[in-house]
Every structure is written in structure tokens, then in C-alpha cells.
Amino acid sequence: MLRKFLKLITIYLAIVLVTILANFTLFAETYPTKVYKWQKIGEFNTRLTDTSNYVYSKIQKSSNNFFVMGGRSYGPSYNRSILLTKDFGKTWENIFRKGSSNTDCIIDSKDRLLIVGNGKDSANFIYIRDLNSDITNTITIITKDKNYAFTRIWELDSNNYLIKANDGIIDHVFKFNMLDSGLTQLIPRKNSIDSLDIAIDKDLRILVNISFGVVQNRIIISSFYGNLYYSDDYFKTINFGFSEPTTFNYLDNIQISNGQFLFTVSSVEDTVAKSPILLTLTKFNENLLDKKKVLVNYLNAKNSMDPISMMACSNDKYVVCRMGVSMLNYGYGDTLNVDSLMVSDDYGESFQYVPFPTIDSNYNYFAYASPSITKAGEILLVVPLRTSKGQPSPTLSEVYYGKLDDVGVPENNSKYPIIYPNPTSDKLTISKIPEGVVSYEIFDIFGNRVLSTPSSLRDATPQEGNWEIDVSKLSPGIYFIKIGTQPPLKFVKI
């Protein structure tokens, strides 16, 4: 009797937990699917090209359909390449290979490619190439009082840019004018007297990210200490926006048009390793602060850069997020490092799931996948490939161009694997298994793998196209099954 009572209590608690967590599920069955047609437009041996593969390569597209890949190589490695294709990946040209570190690049509104970085001689450079005329210019900047390292660049307007730099101790922000090559320091401010201004200046010694809103000429800036500020006069006056108890992700602050800005912040503190976390997308505009639970992942250990680790926008209605475990090197070690994409076509109000392009099954970890999106909703994706074995040593990167299908409507999720019955007490059936998929892994809610292929628990003769797995030996609770490279699916063992 006692044993039966305990079993009923266990079942009840499992159902309650499912109900509580139902609103916090990230995976594909929670969101409608957006159909994209993927075209691979590049494949690079990164040991040969030495392009910026080591941390989040970026890919950008000009209005005349040129693609530029590279940038954001924050490590001490030199000779990073910037690659250009004018024919949708049939040929790639190595257009920039200057001995430099801290490289970043953008394509501005006039289709000019700007590359900033710091050379081996400690001199900073700004490389400018008009992608229409191919006219190039390189500006070398040697600062007299301090040795700055240029690290990031943003466009302000047609001829002005923000440049982030670091002197080895604190961060600086400069405004660069292309017409006269002038460089003006904006942060740190030089004449702060008010105690509040002095406190703000101190907080901004370590910056996280900068976003610029062309509608209002507003600059949004966030600090390492979790505070957000905004300015409408190039930092002569800096206004406090709001404070977030956890660190802002320094890749995720973007403008989504109409003067609104989108951020990802963690709203649940993680007090126990690998405990559930909740990340929200936050819109900020003037005094408007709107936090919504839009995209959520509760399987991964707390990290200031998890799990919405890449986000980009078209400065119009489209937003794309790369969902995964981590953008940094240690991300490979998590057996649940499953990348997926989420796209919004309504300024971040709602999102749809976009399956990753089909990639060689030997590569099932894409820890640094970096997306961008155009005003037409096209997704550009750089995927440095990873295997699940050993320390990752990337040698291959692939570049994908994704375009909405002919009608661009959400696809029925039944195309993807289906599991039933759910909950289950003994057998779990999987149908609609993608062609070529021969493996599965089952994880508990703490990310521990409890079953995998090959397994004696798998039926030796499953129905064609279906798998039947004996899960009767599992303890009652919530589990996730990862089928090949598909997003994990949740089921309950009772």
C-alpha cells in the first residue's frame, strides 16, 4: 500500500512539474516552424584561410548581393582574413589579411566595408572599401597619450561611426568622421563634475555593448555591472535606463526600428549549478521597459551569455536569434549543445522556429554559429563545425544563405520527429525520423545522459520509420530525447 501511495505521489508531482515548466520550453514543438530554403555558399579550411573562426565569425550582405565573412577576432591571433564573394559563393576573394588583432567589420548603409583593428605595431587602422567601385583606403591612427586597441565599430549615419577601444585598463568610445578622418573621444567624459555623472562614468569603465537608434539619434549603452544608459547628444548627457541584476550579453543589444531596442537578460538567479534559468527579451524605449518571456531555456547551467547567444536584426521588422548553450569555447562540452534559430517578423513580438540547415552528420555541434538577417528576411549563417569528441580544434567552417520558401508560411511541425505516448510508463515510440538519422540520446532535467544509441533498450526490429524504446527502467520524471541533430523533445516517464 505504501509503495502504491508513493508511486501515486511521484506521478502527481511529475504532472505538476510538467504543468509548471510547460511555459518555459524552448524547443521546436512550442513554436510554429518557419520554412527556409538553405544554400551552402562557402566551405573553408580555417587553418588555411585563418579567418575569424575562433569566436563567432560574422557574415554580412550588401545591397548588390555581395557577401563578406570575417571579423570579431578578439584573441591575440594575427593575420585574420576578411573574405568576399560576388557570385553567391562560387568564388571567394581574400580581400584583407593585415597582421592585426581585435578585428571587427561592418557593411554600412552605402555599401562600404569598414574594418577596424589593432596591428602588431600597436597602431590602429580603419580600412575602407567601397563594394560598388572597389576603391579602398586605409587610415592609420597612432594615439599619442595611450595605446588604444580598436575592437568594435558601429555606423551612426552616412559618414560617422562609433568605435569602441580599450587601453588595457578601461574601455573608450570614439566618434570617427570619414570626411576628415577625425577621431573624437566620447567616453570617458573629460569634464564630469556632478557626483551622479562621476558615478556613471566610473560604471562605464567596462562596457558591454552599444546600440544606436537612427530614429531618435539615441545611443544605448550597457555596462559590465548590469546597468543600461541612453544618450541623445553623443554622451554629453547620459541618462539612466534600468538595472538588470545579471550581466547583459554583449552580443545581444540591438535596435529593432522605431527607436526601440531589444535585449536579452536573465530574470531568474541560478543558485544551484544547472538549475532552471529563464531568459527574457526586453524592449526599451524612453521610459518604456517591457519585459516578456519570449524565448526560454532551462536546461543549461547559468552563464551570462546563455542561451540566447547570438541575436541580430535588419533594422526593420526582422530579428533572428541563435539559440544554444554557449558562444564560447567551453560550449562544446555540454551534451545538449543543440543550436537552433528563432526568427521574428514583427519587431520581436513573436518568434518562429527555423531548423538549422542539414549538415554532415559527423558534425553535430555548432557552438559558434553566427546569424544575421536582411530586410527581406534572408538569414546568413556561419557555422564552424564541431564533433562531439575531444577538445574542439576547428578546421572547417561552412557559410549558409537562407531564404524564405515561396509562400513563407509556417510549416506543420509534424514533419519533425513525433514521440508518443507522452506520458509513458514503459515504451516510447518515435515516428517521422529524418532519413539518415541512426542515433538518439536521452537526458534528465539536469542534463545528464541516461540512455543513448546503441542501447539494449532499443527494440531490435522497430517498425520502418519508427523507433520503439524501452524506458521502463528510468525513474519517474521529465526527460528529453535528442534524435540525431534535431531539437530535443520532452517526455514524461510515469
Coordinates of C-alpha atoms in Angstrom, one line a residue:
M1 CA 0.0 0.0 0.0
L2 CA 2.8 2.4 0.9
R3 CA 4.6 1.6 -2.3
K4 CA 1.5 2.3 -4.3
F5 CA 0.9 5.6 -2.5
L6 CA 4.5 6.7 -3.1
K7 CA 4.1 5.9 -6.8
L8 CA 0.9 8.0 -7.0
I9 CA 2.6 10.9 -5.3
T10 CA 5.5 10.6 -7.7
I11 CA 3.1 10.7 -10.7
Y12 CA 1.3 13.7 -9.3
L13 CA 4.5 15.6 -8.7
A14 CA 5.7 14.8 -12.2
I15 CA 2.4 16.1 -13.7
V16 CA 2.6 19.3 -11.6
L17 CA 6.2 19.9 -12.6
V18 CA 5.3 19.4 -16.3
T19 CA 2.5 22.0 -15.9
I20 CA 4.8 24.5 -14.2
L21 CA 7.5 24.1 -16.8
A22 CA 5.2 24.0 -19.8
N23 CA 5.5 27.7 -20.3
F24 CA 9.3 27.6 -20.2
T25 CA 10.0 25.2 -23.0
L26 CA 12.4 26.3 -25.8
F27 CA 12.1 23.5 -28.2
A28 CA 10.5 23.2 -31.6
E29 CA 7.1 21.8 -30.6
T30 CA 6.5 25.0 -28.6
Y31 CA 6.8 27.3 -31.6
P32 CA 5.4 27.3 -35.2
T33 CA 8.1 26.5 -37.8
K34 CA 9.2 28.9 -40.4
V35 CA 10.3 27.3 -43.7
Y36 CA 13.7 28.4 -45.0
K37 CA 15.5 27.0 -48.1
W38 CA 19.2 26.8 -47.3
Q39 CA 22.0 27.2 -49.8
K40 CA 25.6 26.5 -48.8
I41 CA 27.7 29.3 -50.3
G42 CA 31.0 28.6 -48.8
E43 CA 33.2 26.0 -47.1
F44 CA 36.6 26.9 -45.7
N45 CA 39.5 25.1 -44.2
T46 CA 40.1 27.6 -41.4
R47 CA 43.6 26.5 -40.8
L48 CA 44.5 27.7 -44.3
T49 CA 42.4 30.8 -44.6
D50 CA 42.9 31.7 -40.9
T51 CA 39.7 33.7 -40.9
S52 CA 37.9 34.7 -37.8
N53 CA 36.6 31.2 -36.9
Y54 CA 37.7 31.1 -33.3
V55 CA 35.0 33.2 -31.9
Y56 CA 31.8 34.0 -33.8
S57 CA 32.6 34.8 -37.4
K58 CA 30.1 37.2 -38.9
I59 CA 28.6 37.2 -42.3
Q60 CA 27.0 40.3 -44.0
K61 CA 25.3 41.0 -47.3
S62 CA 25.4 44.2 -49.3
S63 CA 22.5 45.6 -51.3
N64 CA 24.2 44.4 -54.5
N65 CA 24.3 40.8 -53.2
F66 CA 27.9 40.7 -52.2
F67 CA 28.7 38.6 -49.1
V68 CA 31.5 39.4 -46.6
M69 CA 32.7 37.0 -44.0
G70 CA 35.0 37.5 -41.1
G71 CA 35.6 39.9 -38.2
R72 CA 35.3 39.9 -34.4
S73 CA 38.6 38.1 -33.8
Y74 CA 39.2 39.1 -30.2
G75 CA 42.1 36.8 -29.5
P76 CA 45.7 37.6 -29.9
S77 CA 45.9 35.7 -33.2
Y78 CA 47.1 37.7 -36.2
N79 CA 46.6 37.7 -40.0
R80 CA 42.8 37.1 -39.8
S81 CA 41.2 37.2 -43.2
I82 CA 38.2 39.0 -44.5
L83 CA 36.6 37.1 -47.4
L84 CA 34.3 38.4 -50.2
T85 CA 32.1 36.7 -52.7
K86 CA 30.3 38.5 -55.6
D87 CA 28.7 35.4 -57.1
F88 CA 26.9 33.7 -54.2
G89 CA 29.9 31.6 -53.1
K90 CA 31.2 30.3 -56.4
T91 CA 34.4 32.2 -55.8
W92 CA 35.7 33.8 -52.6
E93 CA 38.4 36.6 -52.6
N94 CA 40.6 37.2 -49.6
I95 CA 40.3 41.0 -49.6
F96 CA 42.0 41.7 -46.3
R97 CA 44.8 40.0 -44.4
K98 CA 46.6 42.6 -42.4
G99 CA 48.6 41.5 -39.3
S100 CA 46.0 42.5 -36.7
S101 CA 44.0 41.5 -33.7
N102 CA 40.7 42.7 -32.3
T103 CA 39.3 42.9 -35.8
D104 CA 35.7 43.9 -36.4
C105 CA 33.9 44.8 -39.7
I106 CA 30.6 46.2 -40.9
I107 CA 28.9 47.0 -44.2
D108 CA 27.4 50.4 -43.9
S109 CA 24.3 51.9 -45.5
K110 CA 26.2 53.0 -48.5
D111 CA 27.7 49.5 -49.1
R112 CA 31.1 50.5 -47.8
L113 CA 33.1 47.8 -45.9
L114 CA 34.8 49.2 -42.9
I115 CA 37.3 47.1 -40.9
V116 CA 38.9 48.2 -37.7
G117 CA 41.6 46.6 -35.6
N118 CA 45.0 46.8 -33.9
G119 CA 48.2 45.9 -35.8
K120 CA 51.3 44.3 -34.5
D121 CA 52.9 47.7 -34.3
S122 CA 50.2 48.8 -31.9
A123 CA 48.8 51.2 -34.5
N124 CA 45.1 51.1 -35.1
F125 CA 43.7 51.1 -38.6
I126 CA 40.4 51.8 -40.3
Y127 CA 40.2 50.0 -43.7
I128 CA 37.5 51.3 -46.0
R129 CA 36.4 49.6 -49.3
D130 CA 33.6 50.7 -51.5
L131 CA 31.9 47.5 -52.6
N132 CA 30.4 49.2 -55.6
S133 CA 33.6 50.8 -57.0
D134 CA 36.2 48.7 -55.3
I135 CA 38.0 51.9 -54.2
T136 CA 39.9 51.3 -51.0
N137 CA 41.5 53.5 -48.4
T138 CA 43.4 52.6 -45.1
I139 CA 43.6 55.1 -42.3
T140 CA 46.3 54.5 -39.7
I141 CA 45.7 56.1 -36.3
I142 CA 48.5 56.3 -33.8
T143 CA 47.4 57.8 -30.5
K144 CA 50.0 59.8 -28.6
D145 CA 48.9 59.6 -24.9
K146 CA 47.8 55.9 -24.7
N147 CA 48.0 52.7 -26.7
Y148 CA 44.4 52.0 -27.6
A149 CA 43.2 48.8 -29.3
F150 CA 40.2 49.3 -31.6
T151 CA 37.7 46.4 -31.0
R152 CA 34.3 47.3 -32.4
I153 CA 32.6 49.6 -34.9
W154 CA 29.0 50.8 -35.5
E155 CA 27.5 53.2 -38.1
L156 CA 25.9 56.3 -36.8
D157 CA 25.0 58.0 -40.0
S158 CA 26.3 58.2 -43.6
N159 CA 29.8 59.4 -42.6
N160 CA 30.0 59.0 -38.8
Y161 CA 30.8 55.9 -36.8
L162 CA 31.2 54.8 -33.2
I163 CA 34.4 52.9 -32.4
K164 CA 34.9 51.0 -29.1
A165 CA 38.5 50.8 -27.9
N166 CA 40.4 49.6 -24.8
D167 CA 43.7 50.9 -23.3
G168 CA 44.4 47.7 -21.3
I169 CA 42.5 49.0 -18.3
I170 CA 39.2 50.6 -19.3
D171 CA 37.0 51.0 -22.3
H172 CA 36.7 54.1 -24.5
V173 CA 34.2 55.2 -27.1
F174 CA 35.2 57.4 -30.1
K175 CA 33.3 59.1 -32.9
F176 CA 35.0 58.7 -36.2
N177 CA 34.2 61.1 -39.1
M178 CA 35.0 59.6 -42.5
L179 CA 35.1 63.0 -44.3
D180 CA 38.0 64.5 -42.3
S181 CA 39.3 61.3 -40.6
G182 CA 38.6 63.0 -37.3
L183 CA 38.5 60.9 -34.1
T184 CA 36.7 62.4 -31.1
Q185 CA 36.6 60.8 -27.6
L186 CA 33.1 60.5 -26.2
I187 CA 33.7 58.1 -23.3
P188 CA 35.2 58.6 -20.7
R189 CA 33.8 62.1 -20.5
K190 CA 36.5 64.6 -19.5
N191 CA 34.6 67.3 -17.6
S192 CA 32.2 65.5 -15.3
I193 CA 31.6 67.4 -12.1
D194 CA 28.2 66.2 -10.8
S195 CA 28.5 63.3 -8.4
L196 CA 26.0 61.3 -10.4
D197 CA 27.9 61.8 -13.6
I198 CA 31.1 60.8 -11.9
A199 CA 29.4 57.6 -10.7
I200 CA 28.1 56.9 -14.2
D201 CA 31.5 57.4 -15.8
K202 CA 33.0 55.0 -13.3
D203 CA 30.4 52.4 -14.1
L204 CA 31.1 52.7 -17.8
R205 CA 34.8 51.9 -17.5
I206 CA 33.9 48.4 -18.6
L207 CA 31.3 48.5 -21.4
V208 CA 29.2 45.6 -22.6
N209 CA 27.5 46.7 -25.8
I210 CA 26.4 49.8 -27.7
S211 CA 23.3 50.2 -29.9
F212 CA 22.3 53.2 -32.0
G213 CA 18.8 54.3 -32.9
V214 CA 18.7 56.3 -36.1
V215 CA 15.1 57.3 -35.5
Q216 CA 15.9 59.3 -32.3
N217 CA 19.7 59.6 -32.7
R218 CA 19.7 57.7 -29.4
I219 CA 22.7 55.7 -28.2
I220 CA 22.0 52.8 -25.8
I221 CA 25.0 51.6 -23.8
S222 CA 25.2 48.9 -21.1
S223 CA 27.9 48.3 -18.5
F224 CA 29.5 45.2 -17.2
Y225 CA 27.8 45.8 -13.9
G226 CA 24.3 45.3 -15.3
N227 CA 23.2 48.9 -15.9
L228 CA 21.7 50.4 -19.0
Y229 CA 22.1 54.1 -20.0
Y230 CA 21.0 56.1 -23.0
S231 CA 22.1 59.4 -24.6
D232 CA 20.6 61.7 -27.3
D233 CA 23.6 64.1 -27.5
Y234 CA 26.6 61.8 -28.1
F235 CA 27.2 61.2 -24.3
K236 CA 27.3 64.9 -23.3
T237 CA 24.3 63.9 -21.2
I238 CA 23.9 60.3 -20.0
N239 CA 20.6 59.1 -18.7
F240 CA 20.0 56.0 -16.5
G241 CA 17.6 53.5 -18.1
F242 CA 17.3 50.5 -15.9
S243 CA 19.4 48.0 -13.9
E244 CA 19.5 44.2 -14.5
P245 CA 20.9 42.0 -11.7
T246 CA 22.7 39.8 -14.2
T247 CA 25.2 40.8 -16.8
F248 CA 24.0 41.9 -20.2
N249 CA 25.0 39.7 -23.1
Y250 CA 27.4 41.9 -25.1
L251 CA 26.3 40.5 -28.4
D252 CA 22.6 40.9 -27.8
N253 CA 21.8 44.6 -27.6
I254 CA 20.2 45.5 -30.9
Q255 CA 17.9 48.2 -32.4
I256 CA 14.7 46.8 -33.9
S257 CA 13.4 50.0 -35.6
N258 CA 11.2 52.9 -34.4
G259 CA 13.7 53.8 -31.7
Q260 CA 13.1 50.6 -29.8
F261 CA 15.9 48.4 -28.5
L262 CA 15.9 44.7 -27.8
F263 CA 18.0 43.0 -25.1
T264 CA 18.3 39.5 -23.6
V265 CA 18.6 39.4 -19.8
S266 CA 18.3 36.6 -17.2
S267 CA 15.5 37.2 -14.8
V268 CA 16.0 34.2 -12.6
E269 CA 19.1 33.8 -10.5
D270 CA 20.8 30.4 -10.6
T271 CA 21.7 29.4 -7.1
V272 CA 22.4 25.8 -7.8
A273 CA 24.5 24.5 -10.6
K274 CA 22.5 23.6 -13.7
S275 CA 19.2 24.7 -12.1
P276 CA 16.5 26.1 -14.3
I277 CA 17.1 29.6 -15.7
L278 CA 14.8 31.9 -17.6
L279 CA 15.9 34.4 -20.1
T280 CA 13.7 37.1 -21.5
L281 CA 13.8 39.6 -24.3
T282 CA 13.4 43.1 -23.1
K283 CA 12.3 46.1 -25.1
F284 CA 13.4 49.6 -24.0
N285 CA 12.3 52.9 -25.4
E286 CA 12.5 56.2 -23.4
N287 CA 10.8 55.3 -20.2
L288 CA 9.2 52.2 -21.6
L289 CA 10.6 49.0 -20.1
D290 CA 8.7 45.9 -21.3
K291 CA 10.0 42.5 -20.2
K292 CA 8.4 39.5 -21.8
K293 CA 9.1 35.8 -21.6
V294 CA 9.7 35.3 -25.2
L295 CA 12.4 32.7 -25.6
V296 CA 13.3 30.4 -22.7
N297 CA 15.7 27.6 -21.9
Y298 CA 16.0 25.9 -18.6
L299 CA 18.3 23.0 -19.3
N300 CA 21.7 24.8 -19.2
A301 CA 23.9 26.0 -16.4
K302 CA 23.8 29.7 -15.7
N303 CA 26.1 31.8 -17.8
S304 CA 25.8 35.5 -18.7
M305 CA 25.9 34.5 -22.4
D306 CA 23.4 31.7 -22.3
P307 CA 21.3 30.6 -24.0
I308 CA 20.4 33.4 -26.4
S309 CA 23.9 33.7 -27.5
M310 CA 23.6 35.5 -30.8
M311 CA 21.0 38.0 -31.9
A312 CA 20.8 40.3 -35.0
C313 CA 18.2 42.4 -36.7
S314 CA 17.6 44.0 -40.1
N315 CA 17.0 47.5 -38.5
D316 CA 13.5 46.8 -39.7
K317 CA 10.9 44.2 -38.6
Y318 CA 13.1 41.1 -38.7
V319 CA 15.0 39.7 -35.7
V320 CA 17.0 36.4 -35.6
C321 CA 18.3 34.7 -32.5
R322 CA 20.7 31.8 -32.3
M323 CA 19.6 29.5 -29.5
G324 CA 22.2 27.2 -28.0
V325 CA 24.3 26.5 -25.0
S326 CA 27.3 28.9 -25.3
M327 CA 29.1 31.0 -27.8
L328 CA 32.5 30.4 -26.1
N329 CA 34.9 27.5 -26.4
Y330 CA 33.6 25.5 -23.4
G331 CA 30.2 25.3 -25.1
Y332 CA 31.3 22.1 -26.9
G333 CA 31.4 20.2 -23.7
D334 CA 27.7 20.3 -23.0
T335 CA 26.0 17.3 -24.5
L336 CA 22.9 19.4 -25.1
N337 CA 24.7 22.0 -27.3
V338 CA 22.0 21.9 -29.9
D339 CA 21.8 25.0 -32.0
S340 CA 18.5 26.3 -33.5
L341 CA 17.3 29.6 -34.9
M342 CA 14.3 31.7 -33.9
V343 CA 13.1 34.4 -36.2
S344 CA 10.6 37.2 -35.7
D345 CA 9.0 39.3 -38.5
D346 CA 7.1 41.6 -36.1
Y347 CA 9.9 43.5 -34.3
G348 CA 10.4 40.8 -31.7
E349 CA 6.7 40.5 -30.6
S350 CA 6.6 36.8 -31.5
F351 CA 9.0 34.2 -32.8
Q352 CA 9.0 31.1 -35.0
Y353 CA 11.4 28.2 -35.1
V354 CA 13.8 27.8 -38.0
P355 CA 15.5 24.4 -38.4
F356 CA 19.3 24.6 -39.0
P357 CA 20.5 23.6 -42.5
T358 CA 21.2 19.9 -42.9
I359 CA 24.9 19.4 -42.2
D360 CA 27.2 16.4 -42.4
S361 CA 26.1 14.1 -39.6
N362 CA 29.7 13.7 -38.4
Y363 CA 29.4 17.3 -37.3
N364 CA 26.7 17.7 -34.7
Y365 CA 28.0 20.6 -32.5
F366 CA 27.9 24.1 -33.9
A367 CA 28.9 26.1 -30.8
Y368 CA 29.8 29.4 -32.6
A369 CA 27.1 29.6 -35.2
S370 CA 26.6 33.3 -36.0
P371 CA 23.5 34.6 -37.8
S372 CA 22.5 37.8 -39.4
I373 CA 19.3 38.8 -41.2
T374 CA 18.4 41.2 -44.0
K375 CA 15.4 43.5 -44.5
A376 CA 14.0 40.8 -46.8
G377 CA 14.1 38.2 -44.0
E378 CA 17.1 36.4 -45.5
I379 CA 19.2 34.6 -42.9
L380 CA 23.0 34.5 -43.3
L381 CA 24.8 31.9 -41.2
V382 CA 28.4 31.0 -40.5
V383 CA 28.8 27.5 -39.0
P384 CA 32.2 26.5 -37.6
L385 CA 31.7 22.7 -37.3
R386 CA 32.3 20.7 -34.2
T387 CA 32.4 17.0 -33.4
S388 CA 31.5 15.6 -30.1
K389 CA 34.9 14.1 -29.5
G390 CA 37.7 15.7 -27.6
Q391 CA 38.9 19.3 -27.4
P392 CA 37.5 21.2 -30.4
S393 CA 40.0 22.3 -32.9
P394 CA 38.0 23.9 -35.7
T395 CA 39.3 23.3 -39.2
L396 CA 36.1 23.7 -41.2
S397 CA 33.6 26.5 -41.5
E398 CA 30.5 26.5 -43.7
V399 CA 28.5 29.5 -44.8
Y400 CA 24.8 29.3 -45.5
Y401 CA 22.3 31.6 -47.2
G402 CA 18.7 31.0 -46.1
K403 CA 15.7 32.3 -48.0
L404 CA 12.0 32.1 -47.1
D405 CA 10.2 29.5 -49.1
D406 CA 7.8 30.5 -52.0
V407 CA 5.0 31.4 -49.7
G408 CA 6.9 31.9 -46.4
V409 CA 4.2 30.4 -44.2
P410 CA 4.7 28.4 -41.1
E411 CA 5.2 24.7 -41.6
N412 CA 3.3 22.0 -39.7
N413 CA 5.6 20.6 -37.1
S414 CA 4.5 17.1 -37.9
K415 CA 7.4 17.0 -40.4
Y416 CA 9.7 16.6 -37.5
P417 CA 10.0 13.6 -35.1
I418 CA 7.0 12.8 -33.0
I419 CA 7.1 10.9 -29.7
Y420 CA 4.2 9.0 -28.1
P421 CA 2.6 8.1 -25.8
N422 CA 3.5 11.0 -23.6
P423 CA 3.5 10.5 -20.6
T424 CA 4.6 6.9 -20.9
S425 CA 5.3 4.1 -18.4
D426 CA 7.3 1.6 -20.5
K427 CA 7.6 2.1 -24.2
L428 CA 8.3 5.4 -26.1
T429 CA 7.7 5.4 -29.9
I430 CA 9.4 7.9 -32.2
S431 CA 7.9 8.4 -35.7
K432 CA 8.8 10.6 -38.7
I433 CA 12.6 10.1 -38.1
P434 CA 14.6 12.0 -40.6
E435 CA 16.4 10.0 -43.3
G436 CA 19.9 9.0 -42.2
V437 CA 19.4 9.5 -38.5
V438 CA 20.6 6.5 -36.6
S439 CA 21.2 7.8 -33.1
Y440 CA 19.4 9.2 -30.1
E441 CA 20.3 10.4 -26.6
I442 CA 18.0 10.8 -23.6
F443 CA 18.8 13.3 -20.9
D444 CA 17.3 14.0 -17.5
I445 CA 16.3 17.6 -16.4
F446 CA 19.8 18.2 -15.1
G447 CA 21.4 17.5 -18.5
N448 CA 22.8 14.0 -17.5
R449 CA 22.7 11.5 -20.4
V450 CA 20.8 8.4 -19.2
L451 CA 20.3 6.5 -22.4
S452 CA 21.9 6.6 -25.9
T453 CA 22.4 4.5 -29.1
P454 CA 23.5 1.8 -29.3
S455 CA 21.3 0.6 -26.4
S456 CA 20.0 -2.7 -25.4
L457 CA 16.8 -0.9 -24.5
R458 CA 16.0 -0.2 -28.2
D459 CA 13.7 -2.6 -29.9
A460 CA 15.7 -4.7 -32.3
T461 CA 13.1 -4.7 -35.0
P462 CA 11.2 -1.3 -34.9
Q463 CA 8.6 -0.5 -37.5
E464 CA 10.1 1.1 -40.6
G465 CA 10.4 4.8 -39.9
N466 CA 9.6 4.3 -36.2
W467 CA 11.7 3.6 -33.2
E468 CA 10.4 1.9 -30.0
I469 CA 12.5 2.5 -26.9
D470 CA 12.0 0.7 -23.6
V471 CA 12.2 3.4 -20.9
S472 CA 10.6 1.3 -18.2
K473 CA 13.9 1.2 -16.2
L474 CA 14.0 5.0 -16.0
S475 CA 12.9 6.7 -12.8
P476 CA 9.7 8.7 -13.0
G477 CA 10.3 12.3 -14.1
I478 CA 10.9 14.6 -17.0
Y479 CA 13.3 13.6 -19.8
F480 CA 14.4 15.0 -23.1
I481 CA 15.3 12.9 -26.2
K482 CA 17.7 14.2 -28.8
I483 CA 17.2 12.5 -32.1
G484 CA 20.2 13.0 -34.4
T485 CA 20.7 16.7 -34.7
Q486 CA 17.0 17.6 -34.2
P487 CA 16.0 19.8 -31.3
P488 CA 15.3 17.8 -28.1
L489 CA 11.8 16.7 -27.4
K490 CA 10.3 16.4 -23.9
F491 CA 8.6 13.4 -22.5
V492 CA 7.4 12.3 -19.0
K493 CA 8.2 8.9 -17.5
I494 CA 5.5 7.8 -15.1

